[in-house]
mmCIF file of C-alpha atoms and ligand atoms in Angstrom:
data_model
loop_
_atom_site.group_PDB
_atom_site.id
_atom_site.type_symbol
_atom_site.label_atom_id
_atom_site.label_comp_id
_atom_site.label_asym_id
_atom_site.label_seq_id
_atom_site.Cartn_x
_atom_site.Cartn_y
_atom_site.Cartn_z
ATOM 1 C CA MET E 1 -78.687 228.226 25.168
ATOM 2 C CA THR E 2 -77.485 228.711 28.724
ATOM 3 C CA ARG E 3 -73.944 229.768 29.275
ATOM 4 C CA LEU E 4 -72.039 227.958 32.015
ATOM 5 C CA PRO E 5 -70.926 230.426 34.664
ATOM 6 C CA VAL E 6 -67.155 229.951 34.682
ATOM 7 C CA LEU E 7 -66.355 231.977 37.790
ATOM 8 C CA PRO E 8 -68.343 229.922 40.339
ATOM 9 C CA PHE E 9 -66.764 226.722 38.938
ATOM 10 C CA ALA E 10 -63.289 228.153 39.199
ATOM 11 C CA PHE E 11 -64.018 229.270 42.745
ATOM 12 C CA PHE E 12 -65.387 225.843 43.639
ATOM 13 C CA GLY E 13 -62.273 224.212 42.161
ATOM 14 C CA PHE E 14 -60.045 226.489 44.199
ATOM 15 C CA LEU E 15 -62.014 225.669 47.349
ATOM 16 C CA MET E 16 -61.573 221.930 46.744
ATOM 17 C CA PHE E 17 -57.850 222.446 46.225
ATOM 18 C CA ALA E 18 -57.517 224.584 49.354
ATOM 19 C CA THR E 19 -59.423 222.066 51.506
ATOM 20 C CA SER E 20 -57.280 219.193 50.232
ATOM 21 C CA LEU E 21 -54.165 221.178 51.178
ATOM 22 C CA LEU E 22 -55.589 221.863 54.617
ATOM 23 C CA ALA E 23 -56.530 218.210 55.048
ATOM 24 C CA SER E 24 -53.026 217.015 54.228
ATOM 25 C CA GLU E 25 -51.554 219.544 56.644
ATOM 26 C CA SER E 26 -53.854 218.470 59.447
ATOM 27 C CA GLY E 27 -52.973 214.810 58.891
ATOM 28 C CA PRO E 28 -55.192 211.869 58.103
ATOM 29 C CA LYS E 29 -58.659 212.242 59.542
ATOM 30 C CA LEU E 30 -60.083 209.826 62.055
ATOM 31 C CA GLN E 31 -62.559 207.222 60.963
ATOM 32 C CA VAL E 32 -65.855 208.048 62.675
ATOM 33 C CA SER E 33 -69.190 206.227 62.899
ATOM 34 C CA GLU E 34 -72.244 206.232 65.134
ATOM 35 C CA PHE E 35 -71.851 203.860 68.097
ATOM 36 C CA GLY E 36 -75.425 204.097 69.311
ATOM 37 C CA ARG E 37 -77.876 206.287 71.175
ATOM 38 C CA THR E 38 -78.020 206.718 74.934
ATOM 39 C CA SER E 39 -81.204 205.714 76.751
ATOM 40 C CA ASP E 40 -82.251 209.380 76.530
ATOM 41 C CA GLY E 41 -81.612 209.578 72.790
ATOM 42 C CA VAL E 42 -78.205 211.246 72.457
ATOM 43 C CA SER E 43 -76.016 210.009 69.572
ATOM 44 C CA ILE E 44 -72.665 208.604 70.615
ATOM 45 C CA TYR E 45 -69.762 208.403 68.170
ATOM 46 C CA ARG E 46 -66.930 205.961 67.772
ATOM 47 C CA TYR E 47 -63.495 207.183 66.602
ATOM 48 C CA VAL E 48 -60.761 204.944 65.235
ATOM 49 C CA LEU E 49 -57.130 206.031 65.627
ATOM 50 C CA SER E 50 -54.623 203.864 63.761
ATOM 51 C CA ASN E 51 -50.956 204.068 62.842
ATOM 52 C CA ASN E 52 -48.195 202.502 60.754
ATOM 53 C CA LYS E 53 -47.026 200.302 63.646
ATOM 54 C CA GLY E 54 -50.185 198.195 63.674
ATOM 55 C CA VAL E 55 -51.683 199.954 66.710
ATOM 56 C CA GLU E 56 -55.388 200.783 66.633
ATOM 57 C CA ALA E 57 -57.308 202.543 69.416
ATOM 58 C CA VAL E 58 -61.064 203.046 69.421
ATOM 59 C CA VAL E 59 -62.605 205.734 71.640
ATOM 60 C CA ILE E 60 -66.275 206.629 72.112
ATOM 61 C CA SER E 61 -67.778 209.953 73.137
ATOM 62 C CA TYR E 62 -69.636 208.271 76.039
ATOM 63 C CA GLY E 63 -67.360 208.494 79.071
ATOM 64 C CA ALA E 64 -64.414 209.400 76.753
ATOM 65 C CA THR E 65 -63.941 205.628 76.888
ATOM 66 C CA LEU E 66 -61.204 203.548 75.256
ATOM 67 C CA VAL E 67 -63.298 200.636 73.993
ATOM 68 C CA SER E 68 -60.687 198.707 72.022
ATOM 69 C CA LEU E 69 -56.902 198.710 71.742
ATOM 70 C CA LYS E 70 -55.201 196.468 69.222
ATOM 71 C CA VAL E 71 -51.443 195.935 69.414
ATOM 72 C CA PRO E 72 -49.178 193.331 67.778
ATOM 73 C CA ASP E 73 -47.700 190.355 69.663
ATOM 74 C CA ARG E 74 -44.145 189.020 69.183
ATOM 75 C CA ASN E 75 -45.176 187.537 65.812
ATOM 76 C CA GLY E 76 -46.727 190.776 64.608
ATOM 77 C CA LYS E 77 -50.265 189.502 65.158
ATOM 78 C CA ALA E 78 -52.541 192.240 66.501
ATOM 79 C CA ALA E 79 -55.237 191.526 69.100
ATOM 80 C CA ASP E 80 -57.484 193.579 71.343
ATOM 81 C CA ILE E 81 -55.910 193.873 74.811
ATOM 82 C CA VAL E 82 -58.649 195.750 76.732
ATOM 83 C CA LEU E 83 -61.905 194.588 78.281
ATOM 84 C CA GLY E 84 -65.123 196.280 77.213
ATOM 85 C CA TYR E 85 -68.609 195.860 75.813
ATOM 86 C CA ASP E 86 -69.984 195.415 72.309
ATOM 87 C CA ASN E 87 -72.542 198.180 72.561
ATOM 88 C CA LEU E 88 -73.477 201.404 74.288
ATOM 89 C CA ASP E 89 -76.004 199.732 76.555
ATOM 90 C CA GLY E 90 -73.106 197.775 78.099
ATOM 91 C CA TYR E 91 -71.289 201.030 78.918
ATOM 92 C CA GLU E 92 -74.466 202.706 80.225
ATOM 93 C CA GLN E 93 -75.341 199.795 82.519
ATOM 94 C CA GLY E 94 -71.797 198.677 83.342
ATOM 95 C CA LYS E 95 -70.381 198.914 86.864
ATOM 96 C CA SER E 96 -66.735 198.068 86.181
ATOM 97 C CA TYR E 97 -65.559 201.326 84.499
ATOM 98 C CA PHE E 98 -64.054 199.426 81.517
ATOM 99 C CA GLY E 99 -61.773 201.840 79.610
ATOM 100 C CA ALA E 100 -63.526 204.944 80.929
ATOM 101 C CA THR E 101 -62.255 208.369 81.857
ATOM 102 C CA ILE E 102 -62.744 208.721 85.621
ATOM 103 C CA GLY E 103 -63.587 211.991 87.373
ATOM 104 C CA ARG E 104 -64.114 214.354 88.994
ATOM 105 C CA TYR E 105 -62.193 212.368 91.600
ATOM 106 C CA GLY E 106 -60.670 209.022 90.625
ATOM 107 C CA ASN E 107 -60.535 206.498 93.468
ATOM 108 C CA ARG E 108 -62.079 206.791 96.941
ATOM 109 C CA ILE E 109 -62.989 209.655 99.250
ATOM 110 C CA ALA E 110 -63.597 208.487 102.819
ATOM 111 C CA ARG E 111 -67.190 208.651 104.083
ATOM 112 C CA GLY E 112 -68.013 210.691 100.949
ATOM 113 C CA GLU E 113 -66.890 213.891 102.672
ATOM 114 C CA PHE E 114 -64.137 216.457 102.515
ATOM 115 C CA THR E 115 -63.587 219.986 103.760
ATOM 116 C CA LEU E 116 -62.270 222.701 101.473
ATOM 117 C CA ASP E 117 -61.751 226.341 102.558
ATOM 118 C CA GLY E 118 -63.699 225.566 105.749
ATOM 119 C CA THR E 119 -66.773 224.210 103.933
ATOM 120 C CA LEU E 120 -67.846 220.573 104.238
ATOM 121 C CA PHE E 121 -68.807 218.931 100.941
ATOM 122 C CA ARG E 122 -70.863 215.744 100.847
ATOM 123 C CA LEU E 123 -70.593 213.277 97.988
ATOM 124 C CA PRO E 124 -72.752 210.280 97.120
ATOM 125 C CA LYS E 125 -71.578 207.080 98.815
ATOM 126 C CA ASN E 126 -71.424 204.457 96.099
ATOM 127 C CA ASP E 127 -68.817 202.090 97.546
ATOM 128 C CA GLY E 128 -69.818 200.994 101.050
ATOM 129 C CA PRO E 129 -69.269 204.003 103.307
ATOM 130 C CA ASN E 130 -67.134 205.820 100.679
ATOM 131 C CA SER E 131 -67.451 207.721 97.418
ATOM 132 C CA LEU E 132 -65.738 206.036 94.459
ATOM 133 C CA HIS E 133 -64.700 207.323 91.030
ATOM 134 C CA GLY E 134 -66.669 210.575 90.991
ATOM 135 C CA GLY E 135 -69.950 209.284 92.412
ATOM 136 C CA ILE E 136 -73.101 207.731 90.998
ATOM 137 C CA ARG E 137 -72.847 209.457 87.635
ATOM 138 C CA GLY E 138 -69.170 210.248 87.257
ATOM 139 C CA PHE E 139 -67.429 211.397 84.074
ATOM 140 C CA ASN E 140 -67.578 207.784 82.837
ATOM 141 C CA LYS E 141 -71.367 208.093 82.489
ATOM 142 C CA ARG E 142 -71.397 211.484 80.721
ATOM 143 C CA VAL E 143 -71.583 212.456 77.074
ATOM 144 C CA TRP E 144 -68.409 214.205 75.895
ATOM 145 C CA THR E 145 -67.922 216.444 72.860
ATOM 146 C CA ALA E 146 -65.296 215.029 70.525
ATOM 147 C CA VAL E 147 -63.193 216.957 68.002
ATOM 148 C CA ASP E 148 -60.743 215.466 65.519
ATOM 149 C CA ARG E 149 -57.426 217.291 66.079
ATOM 150 C CA SER E 150 -55.320 215.034 63.860
ATOM 151 C CA ARG E 151 -52.185 216.632 62.476
ATOM 152 C CA ALA E 152 -49.266 215.578 60.332
ATOM 153 C CA GLY E 153 -47.595 212.711 62.169
ATOM 154 C CA ALA E 154 -50.369 211.914 64.661
ATOM 155 C CA GLN E 155 -54.023 211.043 64.932
ATOM 156 C CA VAL E 156 -55.556 213.042 67.757
ATOM 157 C CA LEU E 157 -58.978 212.975 69.397
ATOM 158 C CA GLU E 158 -59.883 215.712 71.869
ATOM 159 C CA LEU E 159 -62.887 215.200 74.151
ATOM 160 C CA SER E 160 -64.389 217.924 76.329
ATOM 161 C CA TYR E 161 -66.885 217.913 79.143
ATOM 162 C CA THR E 162 -68.166 220.655 81.435
ATOM 163 C CA SER E 163 -69.033 219.432 84.914
ATOM 164 C CA LEU E 164 -71.408 221.863 86.587
ATOM 165 C CA ASP E 165 -70.974 223.404 90.022
ATOM 166 C CA GLY E 166 -72.455 220.956 92.534
ATOM 167 C CA GLU E 167 -72.514 217.970 90.175
ATOM 168 C CA GLU E 168 -72.135 214.800 92.289
ATOM 169 C CA GLY E 169 -71.501 217.108 95.252
ATOM 170 C CA TYR E 170 -68.288 218.748 93.971
ATOM 171 C CA PRO E 171 -67.822 222.530 94.062
ATOM 172 C CA GLY E 172 -67.050 224.625 90.982
ATOM 173 C CA THR E 173 -67.786 224.383 87.285
ATOM 174 C CA LEU E 174 -64.972 222.252 85.895
ATOM 175 C CA LYS E 175 -64.036 222.346 82.213
ATOM 176 C CA VAL E 176 -62.228 219.133 81.349
ATOM 177 C CA LYS E 177 -60.357 218.027 78.233
ATOM 178 C CA VAL E 178 -58.996 214.568 77.563
ATOM 179 C CA THR E 179 -56.841 214.126 74.465
ATOM 180 C CA TYR E 180 -55.859 210.771 72.977
ATOM 181 C CA THR E 181 -52.837 210.957 70.646
ATOM 182 C CA LEU E 182 -51.576 208.104 68.483
ATOM 183 C CA PRO E 183 -48.338 209.027 66.699
ATOM 184 C CA ALA E 184 -48.027 207.609 63.158
ATOM 185 C CA GLU E 185 -44.622 206.020 63.689
ATOM 186 C CA THR E 186 -44.458 205.197 67.408
ATOM 187 C CA SER E 187 -46.170 202.350 69.244
ATOM 188 C CA GLU E 188 -47.729 204.434 71.964
ATOM 189 C CA LEU E 189 -51.020 206.002 72.957
ATOM 190 C CA ARG E 190 -50.753 209.224 74.907
ATOM 191 C CA ILE E 191 -53.546 210.563 77.126
ATOM 192 C CA ASP E 192 -53.370 214.220 78.192
ATOM 193 C CA TYR E 193 -55.750 215.704 80.733
ATOM 194 C CA THR E 194 -56.434 219.384 81.410
ATOM 195 C CA ALA E 195 -59.029 221.087 83.601
ATOM 196 C CA THR E 196 -59.934 224.566 84.810
ATOM 197 C CA THR E 197 -62.416 225.668 87.457
ATOM 198 C CA ASP E 198 -64.308 228.801 88.502
ATOM 199 C CA ARG E 199 -64.199 227.916 92.216
ATOM 200 C CA ASP E 200 -61.790 225.974 94.462
ATOM 201 C CA THR E 201 -62.333 222.256 93.922
ATOM 202 C CA VAL E 202 -60.559 218.893 93.942
ATOM 203 C CA VAL E 203 -59.655 216.951 90.774
ATOM 204 C CA ASN E 204 -58.108 213.539 90.102
ATOM 205 C CA LEU E 205 -58.559 212.224 86.570
ATOM 206 C CA THR E 206 -57.524 208.841 85.251
ATOM 207 C CA ASN E 207 -58.290 206.149 82.693
ATOM 208 C CA HIS E 208 -59.747 202.857 83.898
ATOM 209 C CA SER E 209 -58.698 200.406 81.162
ATOM 210 C CA TYR E 210 -58.489 196.731 82.096
ATOM 211 C CA PHE E 211 -55.611 195.133 80.187
ATOM 212 C CA ASN E 212 -55.063 191.538 79.264
ATOM 213 C CA LEU E 213 -51.897 191.447 77.180
ATOM 214 C CA SER E 214 -52.546 187.876 76.005
ATOM 215 C CA GLY E 215 -55.276 189.250 73.752
ATOM 216 C CA ASP E 216 -57.461 186.385 74.996
ATOM 217 C CA LEU E 217 -59.874 188.167 77.311
ATOM 218 C CA SER E 218 -61.019 184.885 78.845
ATOM 219 C CA LYS E 219 -57.587 184.132 80.328
ATOM 220 C CA GLU E 220 -56.451 185.183 83.814
ATOM 221 C CA ILE E 221 -53.719 187.821 83.990
ATOM 222 C CA VAL E 222 -51.946 186.240 86.994
ATOM 223 C CA GLU E 223 -49.041 184.920 84.884
ATOM 224 C CA HIS E 224 -48.207 188.412 83.594
ATOM 225 C CA GLN E 225 -45.008 189.896 85.040
ATOM 226 C CA LEU E 226 -45.187 193.332 86.623
ATOM 227 C CA LEU E 227 -42.624 195.978 87.435
ATOM 228 C CA LEU E 228 -43.591 199.077 89.445
ATOM 229 C CA GLN E 229 -41.097 201.913 89.869
ATOM 230 C CA ALA E 230 -42.412 202.463 93.359
ATOM 231 C CA PRO E 231 -40.508 202.135 96.642
ATOM 232 C CA GLN E 232 -43.650 202.629 98.784
ATOM 233 C CA PHE E 233 -47.391 202.078 98.762
ATOM 234 C CA THR E 234 -50.267 203.564 100.723
ATOM 235 C CA PRO E 235 -51.739 200.855 103.028
ATOM 236 C CA VAL E 236 -55.511 200.913 103.441
ATOM 237 C CA ASP E 237 -58.204 200.088 105.982
ATOM 238 C CA SER E 238 -60.816 197.396 105.368
ATOM 239 C CA THR E 239 -62.827 199.820 103.157
ATOM 240 C CA LEU E 240 -59.756 200.550 100.977
ATOM 241 C CA ILE E 241 -59.177 204.055 102.358
ATOM 242 C CA PRO E 242 -55.481 204.915 102.907
ATOM 243 C CA THR E 243 -54.460 205.070 106.552
ATOM 244 C CA GLY E 244 -52.115 207.963 105.686
ATOM 245 C CA GLU E 245 -48.953 205.900 106.051
ATOM 246 C CA LEU E 246 -46.426 205.590 103.211
ATOM 247 C CA ARG E 247 -45.069 202.073 103.722
ATOM 248 C CA ALA E 248 -41.879 200.661 102.184
ATOM 249 C CA VAL E 249 -42.639 197.764 99.795
ATOM 250 C CA ARG E 250 -39.380 195.980 100.589
ATOM 251 C CA GLY E 251 -39.967 192.525 102.056
ATOM 252 C CA THR E 252 -43.728 192.624 101.335
ATOM 253 C CA PRO E 253 -45.891 191.134 98.529
ATOM 254 C CA PHE E 254 -46.155 194.743 97.290
ATOM 255 C CA ASP E 255 -42.549 194.832 96.143
ATOM 256 C CA PHE E 256 -42.551 194.984 92.333
ATOM 257 C CA THR E 257 -39.378 197.047 92.083
ATOM 258 C CA LYS E 258 -37.987 194.012 90.192
ATOM 259 C CA PRO E 259 -40.331 192.257 87.740
ATOM 260 C CA ALA E 260 -42.502 189.696 89.558
ATOM 261 C CA VAL E 261 -45.324 187.408 88.473
ATOM 262 C CA ILE E 262 -48.636 189.017 89.501
ATOM 263 C CA GLY E 263 -50.050 185.789 90.925
ATOM 264 C CA ALA E 264 -46.936 184.684 92.815
ATOM 265 C CA ARG E 265 -47.806 186.306 96.172
ATOM 266 C CA ILE E 266 -51.403 187.426 95.587
ATOM 267 C CA ASP E 267 -52.947 184.835 97.920
ATOM 268 C CA GLN E 268 -50.441 185.232 100.747
ATOM 269 C CA ASP E 269 -51.687 185.596 104.285
ATOM 270 C CA ASP E 270 -51.325 189.388 104.324
ATOM 271 C CA GLU E 271 -53.822 191.813 105.828
ATOM 272 C CA GLN E 272 -53.449 194.330 102.976
ATOM 273 C CA LEU E 273 -54.053 191.647 100.324
ATOM 274 C CA LYS E 274 -57.098 190.441 102.296
ATOM 275 C CA PHE E 275 -58.567 193.972 102.361
ATOM 276 C CA GLY E 276 -58.158 194.274 98.582
ATOM 277 C CA LYS E 277 -59.092 190.638 97.822
ATOM 278 C CA GLY E 278 -55.790 190.776 95.962
ATOM 279 C CA TYR E 279 -54.015 193.903 94.713
ATOM 280 C CA ASP E 280 -56.139 197.050 94.773
ATOM 281 C CA HIS E 281 -53.721 199.622 96.150
ATOM 282 C CA ASN E 282 -51.982 202.862 95.346
ATOM 283 C CA TRP E 283 -48.223 202.763 94.865
ATOM 284 C CA VAL E 284 -46.081 205.835 95.515
ATOM 285 C CA LEU E 285 -44.022 206.345 92.382
ATOM 286 C CA ALA E 286 -40.347 207.195 92.534
ATOM 287 C CA LYS E 287 -39.849 210.955 92.221
ATOM 288 C CA ALA E 288 -39.489 212.267 88.701
ATOM 289 C CA GLU E 289 -35.999 213.500 87.806
ATOM 290 C CA LYS E 290 -37.269 215.770 85.055
ATOM 291 C CA THR E 291 -40.638 217.019 83.896
ATOM 292 C CA GLY E 292 -42.772 214.949 81.552
ATOM 293 C CA PRO E 293 -44.037 211.394 81.903
ATOM 294 C CA ARG E 294 -41.535 208.929 83.455
ATOM 295 C CA LEU E 295 -41.729 205.148 83.586
ATOM 296 C CA ALA E 296 -44.131 203.975 86.299
ATOM 297 C CA ALA E 297 -44.957 200.400 85.336
ATOM 298 C CA GLU E 298 -44.019 197.681 82.888
ATOM 299 C CA VAL E 299 -46.021 194.520 82.263
ATOM 300 C CA PHE E 300 -44.881 191.517 80.222
ATOM 301 C CA ASP E 301 -47.044 188.644 79.076
ATOM 302 C CA PRO E 302 -44.799 185.614 78.432
ATOM 303 C CA THR E 303 -47.352 183.844 76.190
ATOM 304 C CA SER E 304 -47.810 186.616 73.594
ATOM 305 C CA GLY E 305 -44.575 188.493 74.258
ATOM 306 C CA ARG E 306 -46.479 191.773 74.532
ATOM 307 C CA VAL E 307 -44.999 194.453 76.773
ATOM 308 C CA LEU E 308 -46.927 197.436 78.103
ATOM 309 C CA GLN E 309 -45.087 200.347 79.660
ATOM 310 C CA VAL E 310 -47.004 203.030 81.524
ATOM 311 C CA LEU E 311 -45.365 206.443 81.806
ATOM 312 C CA THR E 312 -46.935 209.276 83.753
ATOM 313 C CA THR E 313 -46.522 212.688 85.334
ATOM 314 C CA GLU E 314 -48.684 211.548 88.284
ATOM 315 C CA PRO E 315 -47.286 210.772 91.752
ATOM 316 C CA GLY E 316 -49.226 207.503 92.170
ATOM 317 C CA ILE E 317 -50.607 204.456 90.409
ATOM 318 C CA GLN E 318 -53.443 202.135 91.458
ATOM 319 C CA PHE E 319 -52.635 198.572 90.537
ATOM 320 C CA TYR E 320 -55.906 196.635 90.600
ATOM 321 C CA SER E 321 -55.795 192.927 89.737
ATOM 322 C CA GLY E 322 -59.426 192.615 88.640
ATOM 323 C CA ASN E 323 -60.487 191.036 91.944
ATOM 324 C CA PHE E 324 -64.115 192.129 91.666
ATOM 325 C CA LEU E 325 -64.645 190.693 88.186
ATOM 326 C CA ASP E 326 -66.959 187.767 88.869
ATOM 327 C CA GLY E 327 -68.116 186.499 85.485
ATOM 328 C CA THR E 328 -71.304 188.574 85.469
ATOM 329 C CA ALA E 329 -70.137 191.394 83.178
ATOM 330 C CA LYS E 330 -71.056 190.354 79.628
ATOM 331 C CA GLY E 331 -68.298 191.763 77.472
ATOM 332 C CA LYS E 332 -67.219 191.807 73.828
ATOM 333 C CA GLY E 333 -68.479 188.901 71.772
ATOM 334 C CA GLY E 334 -70.669 187.760 74.679
ATOM 335 C CA GLN E 335 -67.612 186.896 76.790
ATOM 336 C CA LEU E 336 -68.273 186.807 80.555
ATOM 337 C CA TYR E 337 -65.291 188.444 82.252
ATOM 338 C CA ALA E 338 -64.164 186.194 85.078
ATOM 339 C CA HIS E 339 -62.089 186.883 88.212
ATOM 340 C CA ARG E 340 -58.699 188.452 87.388
ATOM 341 C CA THR E 341 -59.064 188.409 83.599
ATOM 342 C CA GLY E 342 -57.914 192.043 83.444
ATOM 343 C CA PHE E 343 -55.653 194.371 85.418
ATOM 344 C CA CYS E 344 -55.770 198.157 85.770
ATOM 345 C CA LEU E 345 -52.918 200.599 86.175
ATOM 346 C CA GLU E 346 -54.686 203.837 87.083
ATOM 347 C CA THR E 347 -52.218 206.719 87.110
ATOM 348 C CA GLN E 348 -53.417 209.169 89.724
ATOM 349 C CA HIS E 349 -52.979 211.302 92.814
ATOM 350 C CA PHE E 350 -53.382 209.233 95.966
ATOM 351 C CA PRO E 351 -56.847 208.065 97.038
ATOM 352 C CA ASP E 352 -58.638 210.249 99.601
ATOM 353 C CA SER E 353 -56.063 213.059 99.220
ATOM 354 C CA PRO E 354 -58.606 215.761 100.195
ATOM 355 C CA ASN E 355 -58.608 214.196 103.696
ATOM 356 C CA HIS E 356 -54.820 213.697 103.922
ATOM 357 C CA PRO E 357 -52.820 216.928 104.146
ATOM 358 C CA ASN E 358 -49.567 214.902 103.927
ATOM 359 C CA PHE E 359 -50.476 213.602 100.428
ATOM 360 C CA PRO E 360 -49.754 215.647 97.256
ATOM 361 C CA SER E 361 -52.606 218.125 96.887
ATOM 362 C CA THR E 362 -55.520 217.607 94.503
ATOM 363 C CA VAL E 363 -56.903 221.128 94.974
ATOM 364 C CA LEU E 364 -57.488 223.183 91.817
ATOM 365 C CA LYS E 365 -58.121 226.924 92.049
ATOM 366 C CA PRO E 366 -59.526 229.408 89.541
ATOM 367 C CA GLY E 367 -56.780 230.699 87.236
ATOM 368 C CA GLU E 368 -54.781 227.448 87.483
ATOM 369 C CA THR E 369 -54.736 224.658 84.900
ATOM 370 C CA TYR E 370 -54.738 221.024 85.972
ATOM 371 C CA ARG E 371 -52.421 219.155 83.611
ATOM 372 C CA THR E 372 -51.383 215.510 83.688
ATOM 373 C CA SER E 373 -50.201 213.051 81.036
ATOM 374 C CA THR E 374 -49.999 209.294 80.758
ATOM 375 C CA VAL E 375 -48.407 207.306 77.950
ATOM 376 C CA LEU E 376 -49.097 203.645 77.147
ATOM 377 C CA ARG E 377 -46.095 202.300 75.230
ATOM 378 C CA PHE E 378 -46.255 198.957 73.443
ATOM 379 C CA SER E 379 -43.549 196.546 72.355
ATOM 380 C CA SER E 380 -42.872 192.825 72.383
ATOM 381 C CA ARG E 381 -40.051 190.441 73.226
ATOM 382 C CA LYS E 382 -39.142 186.750 73.218
HETATM 383 C C1 LIG L 1 -60.958 200.708 91.166
HETATM 384 C C2 LIG L 1 -61.085 200.389 92.584
HETATM 385 C C3 LIG L 1 -61.494 198.967 92.749
HETATM 386 C C4 LIG L 1 -62.775 198.702 91.987
HETATM 387 C C5 LIG L 1 -62.604 199.080 90.560
HETATM 388 C C6 LIG L 1 -63.892 198.968 89.816
HETATM 389 O O1 LIG L 1 -59.833 200.170 90.625
HETATM 390 O O2 LIG L 1 -59.903 200.640 93.303
HETATM 391 O O3 LIG L 1 -61.696 198.688 94.094
HETATM 392 O O4 LIG L 1 -63.821 199.421 92.552
HETATM 393 O O5 LIG L 1 -62.146 200.396 90.464
HETATM 394 O O6 LIG L 1 -64.534 197.773 90.063
#
């Protein structure tokens, strides 16, 4: 007869108990599944963050991309309010940056060139004469490492990526972290960005979600009402590079300091609107009174009652009205995303800052930590 070894069992039991304690202290774990494999065979994972307010956010480790965001309407009915694709191939082939983390430099750099510490750096030109959203293979087309950092009271996903010195023409090895936090009892999704470098560089990180608060991703967003806490915007040339001027919005179709319907003035005979084929500009946000994210934008969809507030620590916000969507991008459920069926509110430093000494600086030096935060807050009203 074999005697059962009691000690190992007791030890195993204790281990189980200890892990369950740890698990409850670290909060409910994220639901994770495989999303697919990249064309070169790397597994990509899909993480579901959900809370008690009916909010559910899904993020994948490819591009640290927000692929789905479900929030309730005025009747409590949840629907997905962001554009995206059904599968990884969509994100690998896609050209619209749906939901992606953008870097190393969000928005445009004129002629794909900037000078830093007396050295000229050349970047790939992927948007006419300019470099857009980090180049040909920006952070949106990279595989990130994801770690579940959920804790009591919040589901948390931390994604890291190391961008090598010289990648897409940028100097310095940049270690980036993007953290998505969904509190259990609050209807908001927080995105925190940090970065460090081993050599002087420039950084401008953002998220490129396209929202359609109606939850019907085939409908235009032009009836949504927009408020921007921004007294000025940065006018652009015909290639969407800022001229350097900070122009008052008052008396122009760029004045959203009081809520206005997005489509009301979008087709006016205005040179700036012609350059953007609608809105595709950076607004200069009102100065923050205290530290931490302050209200930058609020959007209301009268049909569903959904309200999105965007709070940020950033000095600027790109409001893009989906002018380049042309019905060719095949999105979720086979939907072809047509002109202006989504809008972006990209919290950021101003476009082309490395070539504009009068704009807030985007330079990051060794020993410093880049730190910005953006909060998407959801509610509804009649
Ligand atoms: C940004 C740019 C737009 C466009 C989109 C992606 O918002 O400002 O001009 O390039 O990205 O299509």
